[in-house]
PDB file of C-alpha atoms and ligand atoms in Angstrom:
ATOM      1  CA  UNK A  12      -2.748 -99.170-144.374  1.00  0.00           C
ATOM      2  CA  UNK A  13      -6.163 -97.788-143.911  1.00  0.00           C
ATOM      3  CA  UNK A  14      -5.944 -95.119-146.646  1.00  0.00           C
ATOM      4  CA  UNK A  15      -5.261 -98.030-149.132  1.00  0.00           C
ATOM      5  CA  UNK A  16      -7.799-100.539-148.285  1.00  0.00           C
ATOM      6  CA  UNK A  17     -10.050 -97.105-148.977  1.00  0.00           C
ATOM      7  CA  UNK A  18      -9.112 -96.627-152.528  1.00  0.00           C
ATOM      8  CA  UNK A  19      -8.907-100.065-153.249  1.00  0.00           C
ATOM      9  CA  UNK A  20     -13.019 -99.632-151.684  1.00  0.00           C
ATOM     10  CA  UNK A  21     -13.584 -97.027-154.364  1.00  0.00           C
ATOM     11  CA  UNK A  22     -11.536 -98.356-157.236  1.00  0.00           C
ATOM     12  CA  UNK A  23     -14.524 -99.118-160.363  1.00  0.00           C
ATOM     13  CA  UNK A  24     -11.682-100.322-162.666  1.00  0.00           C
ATOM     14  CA  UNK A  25     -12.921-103.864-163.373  1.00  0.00           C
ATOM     15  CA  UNK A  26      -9.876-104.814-166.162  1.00  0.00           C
ATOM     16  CA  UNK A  27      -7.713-107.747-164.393  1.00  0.00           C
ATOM     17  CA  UNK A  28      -4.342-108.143-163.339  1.00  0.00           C
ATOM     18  CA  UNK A  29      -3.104-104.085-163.700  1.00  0.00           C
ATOM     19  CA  UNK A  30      -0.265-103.617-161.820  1.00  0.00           C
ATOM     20  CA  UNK A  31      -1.429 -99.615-161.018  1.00  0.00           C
ATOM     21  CA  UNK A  32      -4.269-100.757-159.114  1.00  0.00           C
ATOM     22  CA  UNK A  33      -4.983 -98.657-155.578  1.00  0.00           C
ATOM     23  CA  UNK A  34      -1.901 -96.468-157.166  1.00  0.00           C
ATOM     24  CA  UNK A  35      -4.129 -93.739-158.149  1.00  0.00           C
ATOM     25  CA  UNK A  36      -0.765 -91.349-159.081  1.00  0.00           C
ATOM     26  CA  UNK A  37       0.562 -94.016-161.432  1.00  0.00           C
ATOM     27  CA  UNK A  38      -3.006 -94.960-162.683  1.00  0.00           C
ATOM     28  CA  UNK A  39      -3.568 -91.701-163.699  1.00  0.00           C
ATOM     29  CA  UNK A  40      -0.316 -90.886-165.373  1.00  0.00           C
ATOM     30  CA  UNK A  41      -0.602 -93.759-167.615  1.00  0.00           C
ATOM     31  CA  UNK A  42      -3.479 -93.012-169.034  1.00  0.00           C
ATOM     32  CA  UNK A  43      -3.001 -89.305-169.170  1.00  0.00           C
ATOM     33  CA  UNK A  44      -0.028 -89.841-171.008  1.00  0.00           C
ATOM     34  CA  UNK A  45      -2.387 -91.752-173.754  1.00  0.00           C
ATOM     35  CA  UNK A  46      -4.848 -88.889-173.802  1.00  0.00           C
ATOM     36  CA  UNK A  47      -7.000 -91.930-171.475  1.00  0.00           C
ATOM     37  CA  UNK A  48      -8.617 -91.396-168.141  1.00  0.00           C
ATOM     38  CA  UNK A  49      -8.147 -93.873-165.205  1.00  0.00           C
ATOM     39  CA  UNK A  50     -11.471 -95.985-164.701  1.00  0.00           C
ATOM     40  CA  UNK A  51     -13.409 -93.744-162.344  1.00  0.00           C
ATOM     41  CA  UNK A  52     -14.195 -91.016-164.679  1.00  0.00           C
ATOM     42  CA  UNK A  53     -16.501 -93.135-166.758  1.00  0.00           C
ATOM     43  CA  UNK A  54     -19.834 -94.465-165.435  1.00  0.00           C
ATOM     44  CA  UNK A  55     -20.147 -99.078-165.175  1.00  0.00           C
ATOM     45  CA  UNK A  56     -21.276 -99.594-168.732  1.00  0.00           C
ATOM     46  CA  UNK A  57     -18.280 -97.738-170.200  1.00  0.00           C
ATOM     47  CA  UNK A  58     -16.087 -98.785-167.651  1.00  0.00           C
ATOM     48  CA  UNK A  59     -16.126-102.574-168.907  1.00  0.00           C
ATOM     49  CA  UNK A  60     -15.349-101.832-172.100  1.00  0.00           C
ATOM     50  CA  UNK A  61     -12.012-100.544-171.247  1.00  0.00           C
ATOM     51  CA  UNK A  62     -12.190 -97.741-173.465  1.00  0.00           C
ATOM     52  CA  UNK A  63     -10.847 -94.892-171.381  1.00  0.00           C
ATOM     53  CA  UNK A  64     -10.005 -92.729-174.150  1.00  0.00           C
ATOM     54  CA  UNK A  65     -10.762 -88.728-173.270  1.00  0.00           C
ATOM     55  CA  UNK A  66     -12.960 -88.557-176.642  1.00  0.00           C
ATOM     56  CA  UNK A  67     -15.116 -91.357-175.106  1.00  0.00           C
ATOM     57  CA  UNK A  68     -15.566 -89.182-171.780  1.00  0.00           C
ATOM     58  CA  UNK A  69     -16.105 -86.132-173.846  1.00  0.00           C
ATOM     59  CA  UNK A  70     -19.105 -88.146-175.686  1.00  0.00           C
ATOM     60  CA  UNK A  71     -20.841 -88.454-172.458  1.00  0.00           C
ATOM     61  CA  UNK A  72     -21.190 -85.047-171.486  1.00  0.00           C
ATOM     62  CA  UNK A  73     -23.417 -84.076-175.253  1.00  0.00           C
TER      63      UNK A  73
HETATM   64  S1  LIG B  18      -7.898 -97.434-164.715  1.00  0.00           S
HETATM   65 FE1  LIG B  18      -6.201 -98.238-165.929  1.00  0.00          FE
HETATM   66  S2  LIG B  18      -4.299 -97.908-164.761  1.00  0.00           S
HETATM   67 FE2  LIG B  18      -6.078 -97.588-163.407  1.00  0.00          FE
HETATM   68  S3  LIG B  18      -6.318 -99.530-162.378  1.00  0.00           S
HETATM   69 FE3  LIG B  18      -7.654 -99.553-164.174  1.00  0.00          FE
HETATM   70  S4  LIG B  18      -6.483-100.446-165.871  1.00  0.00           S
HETATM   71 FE4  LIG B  18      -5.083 -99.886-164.205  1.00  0.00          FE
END
């Protein structure tokens, strides 16, 4: 499926082995539902530390 080799292009999220990978619908609900953010809202050196948290995005836009 060409729209899904696309996202799995784009996809930053660098943690291994999650199962919501080039799911973007189900990525973003589980985090959402932990007041988290999928991977791709937080620039490479936040990324990797898997802290996806919405207060950790908010610290990036002071
Ligand atoms: S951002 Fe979270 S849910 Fe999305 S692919 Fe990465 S680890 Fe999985």
């Amino acid at each position: 499926m060409g729209w899904q080799n696309k996202q799995i292009e784009k996809c930053p999220c660098t943690y291994p082995g999650c199962p919501n990978k080039n799911n973007c619908p189900e990525c973003f609900r589980s985090h959402i539902q932990n007041q988290e953010l999928p991977a791709c809202f937080f620039p490479p050196e936040v990324e990797k530390t898997f802290d996806r948290s919405i207060k950790r995005f908010l610290s990036l836009k002071k």
